[in-house]
Amino acid sequence: MKFENKGVQKFIDESIALCAPDKVVLIDGSEEQLESLRAEACSTGEMIKLNQELLPGCYLHRTAVNDVARVEGRTFICTEKEEDAGPTNNWMQKDKAYELLKGIYKGAMKGRTMYIIPFSMGAVGSPFSKIGIELTDSIYVVLNMAIMTRVGQNVLDTLGDSDDFVRGLHAKADLDEEKRYICQFPEDNTIMSVNSGYGGNVLLGKKCFALRIASYQGRKEGWLAEHMLILGVEKPNGETKYIAAAFPSACGKTNLAMLIPPKEFAEKGYKVFTVGDDIAWIRVGADGRLYAINPENGFFGVAPGTNAKSNPNALATTRKGTIFTNVVHNLENNTVWWEGLDKNPPKKAIDWKGNPWTEEDRANGVKGAHPNSRFTAPAKNCPCISPEFENPQGVPLDAIVFGGRRAKTAPLVYEARDWAHGVFVGSIMASETTAAASGAVGVVRRDPMAMLPFCGYNMGDYFAHWLEMGEKVTKKPKFFNVNWFRTDDEGHFLWPGFGDNLRVLDWILKRTEGEAEAVETPIGYVPRPEDIDLNGLDMTTEDVADLLTVDKELWKEDAAGIEAFYAKFGDKLPKALADELATLKNNLK
Ligand code: OXD
Ligand code: MN
């Protein structure tokens, strides 16, 4: 196969020589080609075509049972020097990693087809966008990438003879867990992923490129790649303000991005629009404001718990052109089901492992869908997709929000004093482990900016990069921290969450406009209870007061935890953050 771009040619030739596929196919982005691949995947059992009347264009796929989630323990940042990966990443020396991986990839595509996927993260040709080429031996990967990214010949045309593209090589190999590696080589714009077929490990545009490689590129080039949703709030006066928000995995990012305003807010004229649910690329505009795009073109969302109440927009998004992975196959009407979809699990069904899912299984609490089962759905299906979704210049940010899952420590919302304090607030983000995960309950896991598993370089340098960005932003957004998960002493959530989170976003936006009150506390500005609009909510200002308290003793404990966490970074910890910690401790005296 001939390519005009010499770098592309070299990458493909070398990968073919290494993996030895029987056949090589270029993905041109045409519907005819994708349709023939869907048919081929159905003929081999790799996918199941679902009821085309109820779910047009939808398919079901099951991964191997040992291959159902991202594997952080087998994810590596491969650089020349260990210091450049930093204390929070797994590191492999890059030449050693290439050598190890080449042994595993050798001949891995014998008897298989290699697909060449040229893809763009961000609208093709946008100044924010970046190009990648993923080589894979999986039709499932091709079809998912065609939903999650912009794929096809026009991407190669846009690349021209530039060498600025990310090289991604994925081989399923034997799905051997012991030889599963997800390796990022940020210094070489290269990703190698082998022995997995699970989305987060193999859709290389997502976590591997758009976060790990892109965060490294962003540092070099002066921008930010963040694990953030982007949403627009249209206010009753018709103006739309944009918020980017970072939360650790499984804290409801997709739900917040697709929020349905409470009735009283909708009646006043509030509307919420989704720009992105997982990743934001953020640059400084000519006017000194921050602008963000969502580099993805679809949603790779967790299915269980998604329903007509929790997230009707996400559910509607999955009703056509969607690939479901590891959910229940409802044999009654050839559709899909998952825990939390509704109260009517199908009587005739196949579980995510491919076995009959019986009445007895259900009675014994055996789950039909894997807890990390997913939908891959086109963004354009989303009823509340932002009219600015394709805007090549991105949307201007008025607020940056961080959040975590804290039972007591963090109040419902607080505002940082300035940029450096905002970076501090992001850097101390944390969640407490819940009973749902294995291991001890209530253990604090620090996850700075929700980037712990996704930062492609030393996190101390990442903090410094955030601080430096502030110097270039002359019209700064404000920073906030939210916590939807505060509980009473019996462990009941104190805040209703979901659509009612708009009541908190409303205070946030009013603060950015200088239109809402707050009181200063040792940790930052907190609203007075009466500043949160409770109209239509069965809660009193006293209830909200409970959500807004800042307990100095708990914060003293937290400050000690932050100090221990910061110690990991040694002299890479920026002085500005050490100063912020000192200020916090002083404020708590
Ligand atoms: C995701 C994650 O899949 O953050 O988006 O784990
Ligand atoms: Mn994510």
mmCIF file of N, CA, C and O in Angstrom, residues 160 198 207 231 270 317 319 350 378 392 418 423 438 440 464 478 494 534 545:
data_model
loop_
_atom_site.group_PDB
_atom_site.id
_atom_site.type_symbol
_atom_site.label_atom_id
_atom_site.label_comp_id
_atom_site.label_asym_id
_atom_site.label_seq_id
_atom_site.Cartn_x
_atom_site.Cartn_y
_atom_site.Cartn_z
ATOM 1 N N GLY A 160 -1.481 15.741 5.145
ATOM 2 C CA GLY A 160 -0.501 16.102 4.100
ATOM 3 C C GLY A 160 0.820 15.412 4.355
ATOM 4 O O GLY A 160 0.844 14.216 4.668
ATOM 5 N N TYR A 198 -10.583 -4.662 25.009
ATOM 6 C CA TYR A 198 -11.537 -3.812 25.739
ATOM 7 C C TYR A 198 -11.341 -2.336 25.360
ATOM 8 O O TYR A 198 -10.207 -1.840 25.330
ATOM 9 N N LYS A 207 -8.249 7.429 25.914
ATOM 10 C CA LYS A 207 -7.372 7.708 27.060
ATOM 11 C C LYS A 207 -5.903 7.771 26.643
ATOM 12 O O LYS A 207 -5.144 8.610 27.130
ATOM 13 N N LEU A 231 -19.905 21.445 29.463
ATOM 14 C CA LEU A 231 -21.328 21.676 29.232
ATOM 15 C C LEU A 231 -21.617 23.161 29.114
ATOM 16 O O LEU A 231 -20.869 24.001 29.606
ATOM 17 N N TYR A 270 -34.003 27.935 31.594
ATOM 18 C CA TYR A 270 -32.665 27.323 31.608
ATOM 19 C C TYR A 270 -32.630 26.107 30.683
ATOM 20 O O TYR A 270 -33.567 25.307 30.666
ATOM 21 N N THR A 317 -29.588 8.683 23.243
ATOM 22 C CA THR A 317 -28.415 8.679 22.361
ATOM 23 C C THR A 317 -28.091 7.269 21.877
ATOM 24 O O THR A 317 -27.561 7.078 20.787
ATOM 25 N N ARG A 319 -30.142 4.836 21.102
ATOM 26 C CA ARG A 319 -31.229 4.126 20.407
ATOM 27 C C ARG A 319 -30.947 3.887 18.933
ATOM 28 O O ARG A 319 -31.747 3.276 18.224
ATOM 29 N N ILE A 350 -29.363 -13.752 27.448
ATOM 30 C CA ILE A 350 -27.967 -14.223 27.498
ATOM 31 C C ILE A 350 -27.178 -13.175 28.281
ATOM 32 O O ILE A 350 -27.315 -11.987 28.029
ATOM 33 N N PRO A 378 -22.921 7.625 18.844
ATOM 34 C CA PRO A 378 -22.518 8.869 18.163
ATOM 35 C C PRO A 378 -23.000 10.106 18.912
ATOM 36 O O PRO A 378 -24.160 10.176 19.329
ATOM 37 N N PRO A 392 -14.873 24.726 15.386
ATOM 38 C CA PRO A 392 -13.426 24.461 15.400
ATOM 39 C C PRO A 392 -12.664 25.356 16.378
ATOM 40 O O PRO A 392 -11.530 25.041 16.741
ATOM 41 N N ASP A 418 -8.189 32.188 43.739
ATOM 42 C CA ASP A 418 -7.565 32.681 42.504
ATOM 43 C C ASP A 418 -7.021 31.476 41.723
ATOM 44 O O ASP A 418 -7.257 30.329 42.106
ATOM 45 N N VAL A 423 -5.622 25.724 41.133
ATOM 46 C CA VAL A 423 -4.762 24.587 40.758
ATOM 47 C C VAL A 423 -4.539 23.706 41.995
ATOM 48 O O VAL A 423 -4.564 22.468 41.912
ATOM 49 N N SER A 438 -13.644 -3.307 45.824
ATOM 50 C CA SER A 438 -13.035 -4.210 46.789
ATOM 51 C C SER A 438 -12.027 -3.424 47.626
ATOM 52 O O SER A 438 -11.586 -2.351 47.234
ATOM 53 N N ALA A 440 -10.695 -1.705 51.499
ATOM 54 C CA ALA A 440 -11.262 -1.004 52.648
ATOM 55 C C ALA A 440 -12.180 0.134 52.213
ATOM 56 O O ALA A 440 -11.963 0.756 51.183
ATOM 57 N N ALA A 464 3.016 22.248 37.535
ATOM 58 C CA ALA A 464 3.734 23.470 37.141
ATOM 59 C C ALA A 464 3.167 24.016 35.825
ATOM 60 O O ALA A 464 3.023 25.229 35.651
ATOM 61 N N LYS A 478 -13.185 31.142 36.793
ATOM 62 C CA LYS A 478 -13.054 30.864 38.226
ATOM 63 C C LYS A 478 -13.029 29.353 38.439
ATOM 64 O O LYS A 478 -13.581 28.586 37.636
ATOM 65 N N LEU A 494 -27.049 13.471 51.286
ATOM 66 C CA LEU A 494 -27.769 14.673 51.712
ATOM 67 C C LEU A 494 -28.258 15.517 50.527
ATOM 68 O O LEU A 494 -29.121 16.362 50.682
ATOM 69 N N LEU A 534 -33.505 26.856 46.029
ATOM 70 C CA LEU A 534 -34.152 25.582 46.397
ATOM 71 C C LEU A 534 -35.597 25.501 45.907
ATOM 72 O O LEU A 534 -36.308 24.542 46.225
ATOM 73 N N ALA A 545 -27.539 24.131 54.834
ATOM 74 C CA ALA A 545 -26.481 24.570 55.754
ATOM 75 C C ALA A 545 -25.622 23.372 56.160
ATOM 76 O O ALA A 545 -24.394 23.468 56.226
#
